[in-house]
PDB file of C-alpha atoms in Angstrom:
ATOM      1  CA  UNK A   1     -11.438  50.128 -51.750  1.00 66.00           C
ATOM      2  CA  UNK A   2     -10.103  52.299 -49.352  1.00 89.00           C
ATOM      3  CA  UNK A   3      -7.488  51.079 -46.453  1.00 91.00           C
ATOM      4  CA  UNK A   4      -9.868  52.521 -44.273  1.00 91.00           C
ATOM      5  CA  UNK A   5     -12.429  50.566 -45.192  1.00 93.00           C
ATOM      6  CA  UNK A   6     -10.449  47.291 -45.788  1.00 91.00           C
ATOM      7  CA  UNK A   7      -9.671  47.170 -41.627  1.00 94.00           C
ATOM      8  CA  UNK A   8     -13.459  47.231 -41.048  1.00 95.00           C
ATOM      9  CA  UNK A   9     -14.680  44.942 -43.301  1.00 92.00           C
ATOM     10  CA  UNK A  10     -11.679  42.519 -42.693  1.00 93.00           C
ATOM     11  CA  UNK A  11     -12.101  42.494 -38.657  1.00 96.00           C
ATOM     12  CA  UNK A  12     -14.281  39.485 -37.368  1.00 95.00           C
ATOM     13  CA  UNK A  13     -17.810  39.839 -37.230  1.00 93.00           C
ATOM     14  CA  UNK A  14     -18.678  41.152 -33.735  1.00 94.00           C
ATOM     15  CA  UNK A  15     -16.471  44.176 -34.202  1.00 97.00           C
ATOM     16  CA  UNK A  16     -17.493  44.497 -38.345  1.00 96.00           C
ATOM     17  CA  UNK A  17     -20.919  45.358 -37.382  1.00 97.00           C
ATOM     18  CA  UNK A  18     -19.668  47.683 -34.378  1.00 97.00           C
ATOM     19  CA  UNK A  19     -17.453  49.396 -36.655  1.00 97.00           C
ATOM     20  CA  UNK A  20     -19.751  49.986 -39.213  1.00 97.00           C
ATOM     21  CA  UNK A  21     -22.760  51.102 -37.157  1.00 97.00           C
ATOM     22  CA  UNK A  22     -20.131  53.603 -35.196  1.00 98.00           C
ATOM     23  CA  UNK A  23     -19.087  54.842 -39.072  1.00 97.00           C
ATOM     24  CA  UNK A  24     -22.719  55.056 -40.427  1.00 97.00           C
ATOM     25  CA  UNK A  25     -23.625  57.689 -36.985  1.00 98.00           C
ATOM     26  CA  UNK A  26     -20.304  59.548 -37.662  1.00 97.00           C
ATOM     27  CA  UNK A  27     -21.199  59.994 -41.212  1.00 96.00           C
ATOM     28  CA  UNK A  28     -24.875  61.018 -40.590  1.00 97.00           C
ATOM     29  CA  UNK A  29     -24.020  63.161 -37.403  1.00 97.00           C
ATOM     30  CA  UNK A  30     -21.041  65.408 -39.199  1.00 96.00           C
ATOM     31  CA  UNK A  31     -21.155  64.733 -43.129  1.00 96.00           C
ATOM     32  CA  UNK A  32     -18.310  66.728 -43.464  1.00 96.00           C
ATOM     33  CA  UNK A  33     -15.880  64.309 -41.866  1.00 96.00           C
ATOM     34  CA  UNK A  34     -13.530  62.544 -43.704  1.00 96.00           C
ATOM     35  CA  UNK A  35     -12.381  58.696 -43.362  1.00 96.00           C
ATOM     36  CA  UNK A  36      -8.444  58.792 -43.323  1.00 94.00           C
ATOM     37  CA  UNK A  37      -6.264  55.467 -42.473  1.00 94.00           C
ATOM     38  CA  UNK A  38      -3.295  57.041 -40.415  1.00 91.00           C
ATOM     39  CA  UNK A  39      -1.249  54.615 -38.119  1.00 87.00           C
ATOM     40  CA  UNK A  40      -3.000  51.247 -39.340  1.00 91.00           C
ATOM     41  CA  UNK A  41      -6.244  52.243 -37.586  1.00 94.00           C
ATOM     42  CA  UNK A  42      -9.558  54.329 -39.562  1.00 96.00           C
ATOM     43  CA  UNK A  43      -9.145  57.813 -38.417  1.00 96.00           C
ATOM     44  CA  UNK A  44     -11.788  60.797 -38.597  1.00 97.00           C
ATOM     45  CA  UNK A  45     -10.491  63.931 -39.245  1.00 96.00           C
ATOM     46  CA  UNK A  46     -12.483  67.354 -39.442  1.00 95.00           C
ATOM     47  CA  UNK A  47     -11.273  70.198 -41.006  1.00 93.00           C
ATOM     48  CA  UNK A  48      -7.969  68.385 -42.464  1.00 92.00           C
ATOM     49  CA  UNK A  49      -7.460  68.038 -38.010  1.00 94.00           C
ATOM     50  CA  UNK A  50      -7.919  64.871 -35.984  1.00 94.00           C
ATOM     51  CA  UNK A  51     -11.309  63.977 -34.584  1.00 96.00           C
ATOM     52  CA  UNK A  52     -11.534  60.250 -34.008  1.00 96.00           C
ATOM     53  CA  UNK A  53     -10.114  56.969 -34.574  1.00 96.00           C
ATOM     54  CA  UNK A  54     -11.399  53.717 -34.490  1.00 97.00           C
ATOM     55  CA  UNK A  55      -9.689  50.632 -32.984  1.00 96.00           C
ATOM     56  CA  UNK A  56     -11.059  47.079 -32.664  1.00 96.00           C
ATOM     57  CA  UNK A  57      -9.020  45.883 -30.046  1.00 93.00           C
ATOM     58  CA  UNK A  58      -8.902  42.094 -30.391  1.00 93.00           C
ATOM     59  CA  UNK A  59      -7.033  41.354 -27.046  1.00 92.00           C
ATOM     60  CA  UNK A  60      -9.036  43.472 -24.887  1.00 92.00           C
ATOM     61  CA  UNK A  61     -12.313  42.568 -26.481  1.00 95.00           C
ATOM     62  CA  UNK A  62     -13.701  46.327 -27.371  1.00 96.00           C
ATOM     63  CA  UNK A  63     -14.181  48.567 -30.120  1.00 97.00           C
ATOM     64  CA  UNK A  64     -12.322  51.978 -29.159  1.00 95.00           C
ATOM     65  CA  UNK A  65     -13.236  55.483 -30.108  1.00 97.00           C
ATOM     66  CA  UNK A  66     -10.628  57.463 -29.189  1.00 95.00           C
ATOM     67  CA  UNK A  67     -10.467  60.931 -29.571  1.00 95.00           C
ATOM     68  CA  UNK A  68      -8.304  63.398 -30.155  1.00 90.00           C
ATOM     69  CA  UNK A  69      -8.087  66.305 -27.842  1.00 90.00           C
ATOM     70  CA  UNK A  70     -10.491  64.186 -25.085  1.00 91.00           C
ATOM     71  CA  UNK A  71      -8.710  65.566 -22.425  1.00 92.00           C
ATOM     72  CA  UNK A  72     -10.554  68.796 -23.407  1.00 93.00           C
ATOM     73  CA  UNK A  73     -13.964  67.336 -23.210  1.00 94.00           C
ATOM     74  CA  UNK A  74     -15.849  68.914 -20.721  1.00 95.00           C
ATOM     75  CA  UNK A  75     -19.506  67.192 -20.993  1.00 96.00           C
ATOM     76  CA  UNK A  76     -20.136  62.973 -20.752  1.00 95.00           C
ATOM     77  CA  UNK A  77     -16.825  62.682 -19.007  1.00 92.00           C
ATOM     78  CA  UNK A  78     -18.100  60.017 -16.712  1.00 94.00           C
ATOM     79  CA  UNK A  79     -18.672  57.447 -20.229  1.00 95.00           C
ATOM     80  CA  UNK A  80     -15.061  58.676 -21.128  1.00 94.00           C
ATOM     81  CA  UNK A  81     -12.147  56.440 -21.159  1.00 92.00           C
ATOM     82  CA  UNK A  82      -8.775  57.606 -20.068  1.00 89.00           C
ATOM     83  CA  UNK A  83      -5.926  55.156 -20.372  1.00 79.00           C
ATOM     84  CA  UNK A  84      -2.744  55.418 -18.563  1.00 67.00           C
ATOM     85  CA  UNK A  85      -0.099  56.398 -20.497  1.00 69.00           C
ATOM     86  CA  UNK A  86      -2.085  58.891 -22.530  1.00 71.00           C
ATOM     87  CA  UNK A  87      -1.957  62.189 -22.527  1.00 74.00           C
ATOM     88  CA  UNK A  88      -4.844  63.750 -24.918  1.00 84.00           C
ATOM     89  CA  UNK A  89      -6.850  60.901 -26.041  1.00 91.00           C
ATOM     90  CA  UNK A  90      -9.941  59.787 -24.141  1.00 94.00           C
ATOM     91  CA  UNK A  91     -12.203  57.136 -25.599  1.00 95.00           C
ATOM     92  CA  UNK A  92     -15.583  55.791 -25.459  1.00 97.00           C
ATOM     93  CA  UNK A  93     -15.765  51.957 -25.584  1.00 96.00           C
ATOM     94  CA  UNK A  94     -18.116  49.330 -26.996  1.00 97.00           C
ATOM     95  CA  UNK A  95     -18.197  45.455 -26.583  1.00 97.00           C
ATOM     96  CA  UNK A  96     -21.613  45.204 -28.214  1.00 96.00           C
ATOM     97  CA  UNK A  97     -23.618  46.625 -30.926  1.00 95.00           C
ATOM     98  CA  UNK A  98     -26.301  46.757 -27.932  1.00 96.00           C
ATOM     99  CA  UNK A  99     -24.010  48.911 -25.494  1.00 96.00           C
ATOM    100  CA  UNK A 100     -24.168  51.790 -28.247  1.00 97.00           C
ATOM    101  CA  UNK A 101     -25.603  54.756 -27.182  1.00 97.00           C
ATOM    102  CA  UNK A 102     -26.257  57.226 -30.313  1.00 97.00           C
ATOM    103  CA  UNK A 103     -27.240  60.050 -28.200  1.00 96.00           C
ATOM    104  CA  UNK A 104     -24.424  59.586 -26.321  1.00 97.00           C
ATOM    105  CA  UNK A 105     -21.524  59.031 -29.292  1.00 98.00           C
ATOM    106  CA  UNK A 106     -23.169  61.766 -30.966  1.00 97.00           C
ATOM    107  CA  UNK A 107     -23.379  64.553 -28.426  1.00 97.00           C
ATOM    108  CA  UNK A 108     -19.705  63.245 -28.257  1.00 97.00           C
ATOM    109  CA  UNK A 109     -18.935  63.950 -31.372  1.00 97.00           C
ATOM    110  CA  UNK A 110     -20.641  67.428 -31.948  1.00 97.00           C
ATOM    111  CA  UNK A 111     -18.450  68.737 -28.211  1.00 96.00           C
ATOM    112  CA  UNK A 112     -15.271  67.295 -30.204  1.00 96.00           C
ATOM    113  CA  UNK A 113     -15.765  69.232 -33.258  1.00 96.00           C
ATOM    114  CA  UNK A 114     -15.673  72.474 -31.119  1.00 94.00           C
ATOM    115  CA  UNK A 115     -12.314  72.025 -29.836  1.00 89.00           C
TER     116      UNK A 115
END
């Protein structure tokens, strides 16, 4: 098994199924992708180039999909997450399987593969 896929199905359940769901709309939305483990989280890159990585973040109680050149995003900005202290990355964030929008993460995800 990949490393990739060892973080996901080793996290506790609530963020196993979020992880997984967030994977399986990834995969269906842009089969091209491919699932990379770079800097102990799963990361999504397109064309050999960064899209998205995935973080369960234990401590702060959220699944984070952060991505790469989100600064750059011009559409769904108001669902987009931008931490302090980082420069590119903006992120949308779920606590539920429930708070996942697919039309949402997807029309994410197709504006992020055109940058």
């Amino acid at each position: 098994m990949k490393p990739a896929e060892d973080y996901i199905l080793n996290q506790p359940e609530k963020y196993r199924s979020i992880l997984m769901h967030i994977v399986a709309v990834i995969e269906q939305t842009l089969p091209e992708v491919t699932l990379e483990y770079k800097w102990k989280i799963p990361y999504f890159y397109y064309k050999k180039k960064p899209l998205c990585y995935l973080n369960a973040s234990h401590k702060r109680d959220f699944v984070d999909v952060g991505f790469a050149k989100g600064f750059q995003l011009k559409n769904n900005i108001e669902y987009l997450i931008a931490d302090n202290g980082r420069n590119t990355i903006k992120s949308l964030r779920y606590k539920s399987l429930e708070e996942i929008d697919n039309i949402l993460l997807i029309s994410v995800l197709k504006e992020a593969i055109t940058l």
